[in-house]
Coordinates of C-alpha atoms in Angstrom, one line a residue:
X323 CA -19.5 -12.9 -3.3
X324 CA -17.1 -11.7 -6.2
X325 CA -15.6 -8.6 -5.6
X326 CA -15.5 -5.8 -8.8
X327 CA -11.8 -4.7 -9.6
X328 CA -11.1 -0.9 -9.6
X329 CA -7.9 1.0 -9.7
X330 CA -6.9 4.4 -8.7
X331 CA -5.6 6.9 -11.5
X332 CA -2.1 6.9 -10.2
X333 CA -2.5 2.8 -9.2
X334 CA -3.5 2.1 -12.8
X335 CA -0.6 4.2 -13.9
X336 CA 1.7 2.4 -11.9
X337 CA 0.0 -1.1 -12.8
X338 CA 0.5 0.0 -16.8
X339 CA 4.2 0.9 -16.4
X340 CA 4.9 -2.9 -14.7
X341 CA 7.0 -5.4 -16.4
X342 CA 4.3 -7.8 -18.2
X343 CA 5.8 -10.9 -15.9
X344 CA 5.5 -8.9 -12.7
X345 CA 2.0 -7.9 -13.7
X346 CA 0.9 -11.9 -14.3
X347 CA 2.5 -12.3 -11.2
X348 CA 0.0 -9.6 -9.4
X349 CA -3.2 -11.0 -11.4
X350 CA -2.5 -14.9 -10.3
X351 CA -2.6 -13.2 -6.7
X352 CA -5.4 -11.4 -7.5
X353 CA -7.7 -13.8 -9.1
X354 CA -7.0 -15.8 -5.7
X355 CA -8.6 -13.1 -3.5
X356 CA -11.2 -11.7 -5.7
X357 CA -13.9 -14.1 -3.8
X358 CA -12.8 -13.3 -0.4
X359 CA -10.2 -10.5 -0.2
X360 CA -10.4 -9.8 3.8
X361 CA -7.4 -12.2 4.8
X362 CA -6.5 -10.6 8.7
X363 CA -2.7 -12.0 8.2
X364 CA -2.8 -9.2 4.8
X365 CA -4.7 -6.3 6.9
X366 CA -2.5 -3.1 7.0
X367 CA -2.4 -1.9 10.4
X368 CA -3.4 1.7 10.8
X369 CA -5.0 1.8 7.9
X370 CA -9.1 1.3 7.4
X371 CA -10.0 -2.0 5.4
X372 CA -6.6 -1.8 3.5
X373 CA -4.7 -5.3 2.5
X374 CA -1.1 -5.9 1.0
X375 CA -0.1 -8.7 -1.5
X376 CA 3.4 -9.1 -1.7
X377 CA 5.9 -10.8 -4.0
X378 CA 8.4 -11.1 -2.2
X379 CA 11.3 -12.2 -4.2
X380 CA 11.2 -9.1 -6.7
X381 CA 10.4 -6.8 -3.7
X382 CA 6.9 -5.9 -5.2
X383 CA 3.7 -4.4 -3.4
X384 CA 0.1 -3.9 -3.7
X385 CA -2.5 -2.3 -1.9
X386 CA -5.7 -2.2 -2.0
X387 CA -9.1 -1.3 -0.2
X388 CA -12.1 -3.2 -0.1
X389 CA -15.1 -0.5 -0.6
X390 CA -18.6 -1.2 -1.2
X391 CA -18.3 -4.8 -3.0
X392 CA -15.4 -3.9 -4.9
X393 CA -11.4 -4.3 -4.3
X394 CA -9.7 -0.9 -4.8
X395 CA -5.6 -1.1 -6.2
X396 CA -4.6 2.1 -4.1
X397 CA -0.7 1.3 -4.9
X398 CA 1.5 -0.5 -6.7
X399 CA 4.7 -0.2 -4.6
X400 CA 8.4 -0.9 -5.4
X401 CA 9.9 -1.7 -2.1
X402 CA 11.3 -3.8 0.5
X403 CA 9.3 -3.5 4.0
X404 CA 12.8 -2.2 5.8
X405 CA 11.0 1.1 7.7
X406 CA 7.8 0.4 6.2
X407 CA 9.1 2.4 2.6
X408 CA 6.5 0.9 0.6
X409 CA 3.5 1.3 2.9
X410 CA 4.7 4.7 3.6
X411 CA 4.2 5.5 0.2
X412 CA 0.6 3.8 0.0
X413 CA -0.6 5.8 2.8
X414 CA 0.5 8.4 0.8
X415 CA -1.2 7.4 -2.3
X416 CA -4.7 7.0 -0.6

Protein backbone atom coordinates (compact mmCIF):
# COMPACT_ATOMS: atom_id res chain seq x y z
CA UNK A 1 0.00 0.00 0.00
CA UNK A 2 1.37 3.55 -0.93
CA UNK A 3 0.97 5.91 1.64
CA UNK A 4 -0.49 9.73 0.60
CA UNK A 5 2.05 12.56 1.75
CA UNK A 6 0.55 15.34 3.98
CA UNK A 7 2.26 18.11 5.98
CA UNK A 8 1.27 20.13 8.85
CA UNK A 9 1.00 24.13 8.30
CA UNK A 10 3.93 24.80 10.49
CA UNK A 11 5.83 21.26 8.97
CA UNK A 12 5.35 22.59 5.43
CA UNK A 13 6.60 25.94 6.63
CA UNK A 14 9.57 24.44 7.98
CA UNK A 15 9.99 21.95 4.90
CA UNK A 16 9.85 25.36 2.51
CA UNK A 17 12.50 27.35 4.40
CA UNK A 18 15.03 24.07 4.04
CA UNK A 19 18.12 24.36 2.06
CA UNK A 20 17.16 22.69 -1.52
CA UNK A 21 20.13 19.94 -0.81
CA UNK A 22 18.81 19.09 2.63
CA UNK A 23 15.31 18.90 1.24
CA UNK A 24 16.56 16.13 -1.69
CA UNK A 25 18.16 14.65 1.05
CA UNK A 26 14.60 14.29 3.09
CA UNK A 27 12.61 13.19 -0.24
CA UNK A 28 15.38 10.22 -1.14
CA UNK A 29 14.37 9.11 2.60
CA UNK A 30 11.04 9.63 1.99
CA UNK A 31 10.36 7.95 -1.29
CA UNK A 32 12.09 4.93 0.59
CA UNK A 33 9.28 4.61 3.17
CA UNK A 34 6.27 5.83 1.37
CA UNK A 35 5.34 1.87 0.73
CA UNK A 36 5.85 0.83 4.20
CA UNK A 37 6.56 3.67 6.63
CA UNK A 38 6.15 1.57 10.11
CA UNK A 39 9.97 0.69 10.60
CA UNK A 40 9.93 -0.29 14.87
CA UNK A 41 13.82 0.78 14.92
CA UNK A 42 12.23 4.58 13.69
CA UNK A 43 9.08 4.43 16.23
CA UNK A 44 9.27 7.42 18.70
CA UNK A 45 8.68 6.21 22.05
CA UNK A 46 5.96 7.86 23.92
CA UNK A 47 4.49 9.05 21.22
CA UNK A 48 1.31 7.32 19.18
CA UNK A 49 2.27 5.97 15.63
CA UNK A 50 5.06 8.67 15.26
CA UNK A 51 8.45 7.80 13.29
CA UNK A 52 11.82 9.86 12.95
CA UNK A 53 14.13 10.01 9.82
CA UNK A 54 17.33 11.38 10.61
CA UNK A 55 20.29 12.67 8.62
CA UNK A 56 22.62 12.49 10.72
CA UNK A 57 25.57 14.23 9.46
CA UNK A 58 23.81 17.71 9.11
CA UNK A 59 21.95 17.09 12.37
CA UNK A 60 18.55 17.09 10.62
CA UNK A 61 15.01 15.60 11.74
CA UNK A 62 11.68 14.59 10.70
CA UNK A 63 8.69 13.41 12.12
CA UNK A 64 5.91 12.14 11.04
CA UNK A 65 2.60 10.27 11.82
CA UNK A 66 1.07 7.60 9.93
CA UNK A 67 -2.92 8.43 9.97
CA UNK A 68 -5.44 6.84 8.02
CA UNK A 69 -3.28 5.68 4.81
CA UNK A 70 -1.37 8.71 4.74
CA UNK A 71 2.18 9.77 6.25
CA UNK A 72 1.80 13.04 8.15
CA UNK A 73 5.36 15.48 8.29
CA UNK A 74 4.50 16.78 12.02
CA UNK A 75 8.27 18.43 12.19
CA UNK A 76 11.02 19.28 10.53
CA UNK A 77 13.62 19.55 13.31
CA UNK A 78 17.07 21.19 13.52
CA UNK A 79 18.84 19.27 16.19
CA UNK A 80 21.11 16.91 17.63
CA UNK A 81 19.36 14.14 19.89
CA UNK A 82 21.65 15.37 23.07
CA UNK A 83 18.37 15.61 25.79
CA UNK A 84 16.02 14.63 23.18
CA UNK A 85 16.05 18.77 21.80
CA UNK A 86 14.62 17.86 18.62
CA UNK A 87 11.82 15.46 19.67
CA UNK A 88 11.03 17.79 22.41
CA UNK A 89 10.23 20.19 19.93
CA UNK A 90 8.07 17.69 17.80
CA UNK A 91 5.97 16.69 20.65
CA UNK A 92 5.50 20.14 20.72
CA UNK A 93 4.63 20.66 17.25
CA UNK A 94 1.88 17.81 17.24
Amino acid sequence: MTFRLLFKEEAKKEWDHLDASVRNLFVKKLTKYIEQPCIESMRLNGMKACYKIKLRRIGYRLVYQVRDGALVISSVVIGKRERNHAYKAAIRKI
